[in-house]
Each structure stands twice: as structure tokens, then as C-alpha cells.
mmCIF file of C-alpha atoms in Angstrom:
data_model
loop_
_atom_site.group_PDB
_atom_site.id
_atom_site.type_symbol
_atom_site.label_atom_id
_atom_site.label_comp_id
_atom_site.label_asym_id
_atom_site.label_seq_id
_atom_site.Cartn_x
_atom_site.Cartn_y
_atom_site.Cartn_z
ATOM 1 C CA GLU W 765 6.453 27.597 -10.841
ATOM 2 C CA ALA W 766 3.388 25.570 -8.738
ATOM 3 C CA GLY W 767 3.869 21.671 -9.086
ATOM 4 C CA VAL W 768 0.109 19.234 -9.750
ATOM 5 C CA ALA W 769 -2.569 20.064 -6.623
ATOM 6 C CA GLN W 770 -4.444 17.535 -5.863
ATOM 7 C CA SER W 771 -7.549 16.863 -3.163
ATOM 8 C CA PRO W 772 -8.648 15.648 -1.317
ATOM 9 C CA ARG W 773 -5.791 14.257 0.561
ATOM 10 C CA TYR W 774 -7.259 11.709 2.390
ATOM 11 C CA LYS W 775 -10.569 10.035 2.450
ATOM 12 C CA ILE W 776 -12.299 7.333 4.400
ATOM 13 C CA ILE W 777 -15.296 5.523 2.966
ATOM 14 C CA GLU W 778 -17.038 2.668 3.515
ATOM 15 C CA LYS W 779 -17.460 -0.319 0.513
ATOM 16 C CA ARG W 780 -20.532 0.397 -1.848
ATOM 17 C CA GLN W 781 -20.199 4.628 -1.008
ATOM 18 C CA SER W 782 -18.594 6.950 -4.205
ATOM 19 C CA VAL W 783 -15.868 8.815 -4.097
ATOM 20 C CA ALA W 784 -13.634 11.337 -5.972
ATOM 21 C CA PHE W 785 -10.530 13.027 -6.477
ATOM 22 C CA TRP W 786 -9.890 16.146 -8.225
ATOM 23 C CA CYS W 787 -6.444 17.424 -10.191
ATOM 24 C CA ASN W 788 -4.873 20.230 -11.033
ATOM 25 C CA PRO W 789 -2.108 19.578 -13.229
ATOM 26 C CA ILE W 790 0.873 22.400 -14.167
ATOM 27 C CA SER W 791 -0.327 24.747 -16.281
ATOM 28 C CA GLY W 792 0.559 24.076 -19.647
ATOM 29 C CA HIS W 793 0.925 20.272 -19.413
ATOM 30 C CA ALA W 794 -0.873 18.977 -22.133
ATOM 31 C CA THR W 795 -0.378 15.279 -20.669
ATOM 32 C CA LEU W 796 -2.358 14.301 -17.422
ATOM 33 C CA TYR W 797 -2.183 11.106 -15.794
ATOM 34 C CA TRP W 798 -4.047 8.923 -12.838
ATOM 35 C CA TYR W 799 -2.148 5.901 -11.308
ATOM 36 C CA GLN W 800 -3.008 3.761 -8.212
ATOM 37 C CA GLN W 801 -0.334 3.171 -6.397
ATOM 38 C CA ILE W 802 -1.159 -0.025 -3.231
ATOM 39 C CA LEU W 803 1.022 0.441 -0.183
ATOM 40 C CA GLY W 804 4.527 -2.013 -0.707
ATOM 41 C CA GLN W 805 4.279 -1.195 -4.883
ATOM 42 C CA GLY W 806 4.736 0.892 -7.886
ATOM 43 C CA PRO W 807 2.681 3.689 -9.262
ATOM 44 C CA LYS W 808 0.028 1.173 -12.133
ATOM 45 C CA LEU W 809 -1.061 3.484 -14.302
ATOM 46 C CA LEU W 810 -4.954 3.797 -14.921
ATOM 47 C CA ILE W 811 -5.484 6.446 -17.364
ATOM 48 C CA GLN W 812 -3.510 8.938 -19.534
ATOM 49 C CA PHE W 813 -4.958 11.967 -20.801
ATOM 50 C CA GLN W 814 -3.373 14.036 -23.896
ATOM 51 C CA ASN W 815 -5.535 17.557 -23.627
ATOM 52 C CA ASN W 816 -9.451 15.897 -23.592
ATOM 53 C CA GLY W 817 -8.730 13.081 -24.955
ATOM 54 C CA VAL W 818 -7.554 9.709 -23.595
ATOM 55 C CA VAL W 819 -4.615 8.150 -24.412
ATOM 56 C CA ASP W 820 -4.272 4.810 -22.438
ATOM 57 C CA ASP W 821 -6.878 3.721 -19.979
ATOM 58 C CA SER W 822 -6.527 -0.268 -20.787
ATOM 59 C CA GLN W 823 -6.007 -1.056 -16.636
ATOM 60 C CA LEU W 824 -8.849 0.990 -15.832
ATOM 61 C CA PRO W 825 -11.514 -0.867 -14.329
ATOM 62 C CA LYS W 826 -14.675 0.694 -16.161
ATOM 63 C CA ASP W 827 -17.411 -0.950 -14.892
ATOM 64 C CA ARG W 828 -16.310 1.109 -11.337
ATOM 65 C CA PHE W 829 -13.929 3.549 -12.578
ATOM 66 C CA SER W 830 -14.415 6.870 -14.562
ATOM 67 C CA ALA W 831 -12.321 10.240 -15.174
ATOM 68 C CA GLU W 832 -12.963 13.404 -17.203
ATOM 69 C CA ARG W 833 -10.380 16.198 -18.441
ATOM 70 C CA LEU W 834 -12.790 18.975 -18.908
ATOM 71 C CA LYS W 835 -11.411 21.689 -21.549
ATOM 72 C CA GLY W 836 -8.021 19.901 -21.336
ATOM 73 C CA VAL W 837 -6.406 20.791 -17.825
ATOM 74 C CA ASP W 838 -8.181 19.565 -14.168
ATOM 75 C CA SER W 839 -9.182 16.296 -14.451
ATOM 76 C CA THR W 840 -11.603 13.956 -11.940
ATOM 77 C CA LEU W 841 -11.223 10.275 -11.169
ATOM 78 C CA LYS W 842 -14.414 9.061 -9.806
ATOM 79 C CA ILE W 843 -15.426 5.353 -8.175
ATOM 80 C CA GLN W 844 -18.813 3.836 -8.079
ATOM 81 C CA PRO W 845 -18.947 2.036 -6.076
ATOM 82 C CA ALA W 846 -15.643 1.093 -4.224
ATOM 83 C CA LYS W 847 -14.526 -1.835 -2.771
ATOM 84 C CA LEU W 848 -12.402 -2.642 -0.181
ATOM 85 C CA GLU W 849 -9.299 -3.578 -2.513
ATOM 86 C CA ASP W 850 -9.684 -0.119 -3.579
ATOM 87 C CA SER W 851 -7.805 1.038 -1.031
ATOM 88 C CA ALA W 852 -4.409 2.649 -2.063
ATOM 89 C CA VAL W 853 -3.260 6.229 -3.120
ATOM 90 C CA TYR W 854 -4.435 8.047 -6.153
ATOM 91 C CA LEU W 855 -1.709 9.976 -7.484
ATOM 92 C CA CYS W 856 -2.179 12.283 -10.321
ATOM 93 C CA ALA W 857 0.651 13.426 -12.257
ATOM 94 C CA SER W 858 1.208 15.440 -15.659
ATOM 95 C CA SER W 859 3.934 16.426 -17.836
ATOM 96 C CA LEU W 860 4.366 18.503 -21.187
ATOM 97 C CA GLU W 861 3.490 15.998 -23.831
ATOM 98 C CA VAL W 862 2.604 12.222 -24.310
ATOM 99 C CA GLY W 863 6.090 10.962 -25.073
ATOM 100 C CA ALA W 864 9.884 10.856 -22.676
ATOM 101 C CA TYR W 865 8.970 13.641 -20.812
ATOM 102 C CA GLU W 866 9.459 13.285 -17.282
ATOM 103 C CA GLN W 867 6.163 13.451 -15.114
ATOM 104 C CA TYR W 868 5.754 15.612 -12.297
ATOM 105 C CA PHE W 869 3.519 14.058 -9.573
ATOM 106 C CA GLY W 870 0.928 15.464 -7.172
ATOM 107 C CA PRO W 871 1.117 14.198 -3.266
ATOM 108 C CA GLY W 872 -1.436 11.961 -3.792
ATOM 109 C CA THR W 873 -5.261 11.024 -2.052
ATOM 110 C CA ARG W 874 -4.703 8.668 0.420
ATOM 111 C CA LEU W 875 -8.595 7.012 -0.031
ATOM 112 C CA THR W 876 -9.146 3.948 2.831
ATOM 113 C CA VAL W 877 -12.069 1.806 1.710
ATOM 114 C CA THR W 878 -13.578 0.452 4.868
ATOM 115 C CA GLU U 1159 2.979 -6.990 -22.506
ATOM 116 C CA ASP U 1160 5.751 -3.989 -21.037
ATOM 117 C CA GLN U 1161 7.481 -5.520 -17.369
ATOM 118 C CA VAL U 1162 9.795 -4.051 -15.287
ATOM 119 C CA THR U 1163 11.545 -5.417 -12.533
ATOM 120 C CA GLN U 1164 13.876 -3.926 -9.424
ATOM 121 C CA SER U 1165 16.234 -5.409 -6.651
ATOM 122 C CA PRO U 1166 16.527 -5.686 -4.158
ATOM 123 C CA GLU U 1167 13.212 -4.671 -2.824
ATOM 124 C CA ALA U 1168 15.420 -3.264 0.068
ATOM 125 C CA LEU U 1169 18.656 -2.652 0.677
ATOM 126 C CA ARG U 1170 20.297 -1.538 3.971
ATOM 127 C CA LEU U 1171 23.718 0.629 3.597
ATOM 128 C CA GLN U 1172 26.184 2.002 5.990
ATOM 129 C CA GLU U 1173 26.787 5.667 5.269
ATOM 130 C CA GLY U 1174 29.435 5.749 2.606
ATOM 131 C CA GLU U 1175 29.064 2.153 1.630
ATOM 132 C CA SER U 1176 28.546 2.581 -2.032
ATOM 133 C CA SER U 1177 25.955 -0.149 -3.815
ATOM 134 C CA SER U 1178 23.517 -0.488 -7.112
ATOM 135 C CA LEU U 1179 20.011 -0.540 -7.208
ATOM 136 C CA ASN U 1180 19.063 -2.519 -10.486
ATOM 137 C CA CYS U 1181 15.993 -2.123 -12.952
ATOM 138 C CA SER U 1182 15.119 -4.917 -15.706
ATOM 139 C CA TYR U 1183 12.413 -4.226 -18.279
ATOM 140 C CA THR U 1184 10.990 -5.385 -21.691
ATOM 141 C CA VAL U 1185 9.144 -3.421 -23.551
ATOM 142 C CA SER U 1186 7.687 -3.185 -26.985
ATOM 143 C CA GLY U 1187 9.731 -0.175 -28.342
ATOM 144 C CA LEU U 1188 11.446 1.725 -25.616
ATOM 145 C CA ARG U 1189 10.724 5.542 -25.930
ATOM 146 C CA GLY U 1190 12.988 6.606 -22.784
ATOM 147 C CA LEU U 1191 13.665 5.174 -18.762
ATOM 148 C CA PHE U 1192 12.703 7.164 -16.306
ATOM 149 C CA TRP U 1193 14.307 7.051 -12.082
ATOM 150 C CA TYR U 1194 12.595 8.953 -9.394
ATOM 151 C CA ARG U 1195 12.677 9.171 -6.002
ATOM 152 C CA GLN U 1196 10.243 8.612 -3.520
ATOM 153 C CA ASP U 1197 9.549 9.890 -0.239
ATOM 154 C CA PRO U 1198 7.061 8.560 2.811
ATOM 155 C CA GLY U 1199 3.736 10.351 1.927
ATOM 156 C CA LYS U 1200 4.877 12.294 -1.235
ATOM 157 C CA GLY U 1201 3.941 12.031 -4.627
ATOM 158 C CA PRO U 1202 7.779 10.143 -6.788
ATOM 159 C CA GLU U 1203 10.230 12.557 -7.555
ATOM 160 C CA PHE U 1204 11.954 12.770 -11.210
ATOM 161 C CA LEU U 1205 15.670 12.221 -11.146
ATOM 162 C CA PHE U 1206 16.933 11.293 -14.138
ATOM 163 C CA THR U 1207 15.717 10.521 -18.060
ATOM 164 C CA LEU U 1208 17.977 7.054 -20.380
ATOM 165 C CA TYR U 1209 17.417 7.366 -24.524
ATOM 166 C CA SER U 1210 19.551 4.637 -25.876
ATOM 167 C CA ALA U 1211 21.866 1.698 -24.272
ATOM 168 C CA GLY U 1212 24.892 3.531 -23.195
ATOM 169 C CA GLU U 1213 23.947 6.226 -22.194
ATOM 170 C CA GLU U 1214 24.739 7.673 -18.494
ATOM 171 C CA LYS U 1215 23.453 10.750 -15.938
ATOM 172 C CA GLU U 1216 24.487 11.859 -12.941
ATOM 173 C CA LYS U 1217 23.349 13.703 -9.816
ATOM 174 C CA GLU U 1218 25.192 14.671 -7.025
ATOM 175 C CA ARG U 1219 25.699 10.648 -5.691
ATOM 176 C CA LEU U 1220 23.861 8.997 -7.924
ATOM 177 C CA LYS U 1221 24.038 8.248 -11.416
ATOM 178 C CA ALA U 1222 22.012 6.238 -13.443
ATOM 179 C CA THR U 1223 23.196 3.492 -16.877
ATOM 180 C CA LEU U 1224 20.938 1.907 -19.397
ATOM 181 C CA THR U 1225 21.511 -1.365 -21.497
ATOM 182 C CA LYS U 1226 19.338 -2.909 -23.707
ATOM 183 C CA LYS U 1227 17.718 -4.885 -21.042
ATOM 184 C CA GLU U 1228 18.250 -3.197 -17.777
ATOM 185 C CA SER U 1229 19.652 0.000 -16.024
ATOM 186 C CA PHE U 1230 21.550 0.258 -12.545
ATOM 187 C CA LEU U 1231 21.274 3.361 -9.995
ATOM 188 C CA HIS U 1232 24.850 3.455 -8.742
ATOM 189 C CA ILE U 1233 24.743 5.499 -5.132
ATOM 190 C CA THR U 1234 28.383 6.366 -4.712
ATOM 191 C CA ALA U 1235 29.313 7.174 -0.987
ATOM 192 C CA PRO U 1236 25.512 7.404 0.518
ATOM 193 C CA LYS U 1237 24.155 9.641 3.193
ATOM 194 C CA PRO U 1238 21.252 8.980 5.815
ATOM 195 C CA GLU U 1239 19.548 12.023 2.883
ATOM 196 C CA ASP U 1240 18.936 9.479 0.302
ATOM 197 C CA SER U 1241 17.174 6.789 1.969
ATOM 198 C CA ALA U 1242 13.686 6.633 0.226
ATOM 199 C CA THR U 1243 11.799 4.091 -2.432
ATOM 200 C CA TYR U 1244 13.411 4.646 -5.626
ATOM 201 C CA LEU U 1245 11.120 3.600 -8.356
ATOM 202 C CA CYS U 1246 12.209 2.515 -12.208
ATOM 203 C CA ALA U 1247 9.604 3.451 -15.086
ATOM 204 C CA VAL U 1248 10.046 2.442 -18.790
ATOM 205 C CA GLN U 1249 7.806 4.595 -22.144
ATOM 206 C CA ALA U 1250 6.673 2.846 -24.819
ATOM 207 C CA ASN U 1251 6.622 4.056 -28.321
ATOM 208 C CA ALA U 1252 2.715 3.777 -27.802
ATOM 209 C CA GLY U 1253 2.964 6.243 -25.468
ATOM 210 C CA LYS U 1254 2.163 4.138 -21.664
ATOM 211 C CA SER U 1255 4.448 3.952 -18.876
ATOM 212 C CA THR U 1256 4.696 0.912 -16.559
ATOM 213 C CA PHE U 1257 6.296 1.457 -13.256
ATOM 214 C CA GLY U 1258 8.671 -1.014 -11.218
ATOM 215 C CA ASP U 1259 8.097 -2.001 -7.564
ATOM 216 C CA GLY U 1260 10.390 -0.175 -6.635
ATOM 217 C CA THR U 1261 13.846 -0.434 -3.886
ATOM 218 C CA THR U 1262 13.840 1.119 -0.531
ATOM 219 C CA LEU U 1263 16.968 2.275 0.590
ATOM 220 C CA THR U 1264 18.019 2.719 4.122
ATOM 221 C CA VAL U 1265 21.395 4.301 5.203
ATOM 222 C CA LYS U 1266 21.974 4.253 8.402
ATOM 223 C CA PRO U 1267 24.525 7.027 9.765
#
């Protein structure tokens, strides 16, 4: 069974530029998560989708971050404009449903903002 | 607001030296508590789910337990390949997941 795919794996941009990350979850998984993980910290939930709909986006900085999950499968996370403090690893995860189901994580995208 | 606190931040053990990692939590209705392992440069890998106080799960040298306020991950006779960061997460009834900052375990041969 294929795991969660993410691209790119690494990205370096200058502040005020824009960037987009892509995630393809495990086939059949209805729930998709985007996390931000700053070095030395645990993952912080940015947004959670159930199929096409948003379950939680309370910690998403909506003035600069946006995410979509068209057709309930792939998802993209965008940052525009980027700030220095956005430097982190962006993790995508998926699970069967919303609920006490384990999450399967992709390898992450390491973003450096200079 | 849901909170997860893990201790210690870092733990160094000799091979074969058993120990425990702690995860304290406050959550508005616990749906499940999860343990993950994260190796450098990789995404977290699922280990266990615990649903209610008193529950225990085991896998090889790892054993997870749950009370109403905390969870422990017991590591028995660890090996160098057990070196990793161990993350604890809770999922509230509302569906939101909250992670702790992890315990980085180093096992020396």
C-alpha cells in the first residue's frame, strides 16, 4: 500500500515570496491533516479536512496561509507572503475517518525562508 | 484548550537500561491518546492508540499505559535502534488533534 506522498521535499524562498506544497493521501482515507513542525517542537495542526470539507482550521494563519482539498483527494497548502517564522517542516497526514484513528504521515516538506 | 506535556525532553540510556516516558494531558473529552515515533528527517510513525483509563498496549520492547490524566511509554531493555523522538498526541471529541513536543531518546550501546 502506497504511503502519503508530499512534494517538494525541500524548498528555500525569500521572505515575502509565495510557496505551495502538495499532498496525496493514502487511497481511501477521508481525513487529511496539515501540520507545521518547528525544530524541537511537536507537530502543530494547521487544518483538518474530512473529504472536501474543513473540520478545523482554528490555528491556520488565514491572512497568509490557505489550503484546499479538491475532489476529496489531493490537497495543497499555500503560504503568501512567507515570513521568516514560517521556516519549518510541513507535514501532511491522513486517516480513515475523523475520530480515534491513527494518522499516517508523509515525509514532510522542509521550508527555509531567508 | 487541549494541552499535552511530555517529560523528560531528552533521555539518555545505556543499552538494556529500562525507563519510562511521561505524557500528561488535559482535554475536553478524550477520544483517543496516540503514541508516535519520529526518526530524524521523517514523518511520525504510529505506535499505539489508547482509548480509556486502565488500557495497556504492547509492541516488542514498548508498553503504553493510560490513566485519566497521563500516559506512560515504558521501554524495556532498549536497543540503540530504539533511539528516536517519541511523540504523544490526544484527540478530543471535537476531532482536533494536539501533539506534545516529544521526548528524544538516545540509547548508547
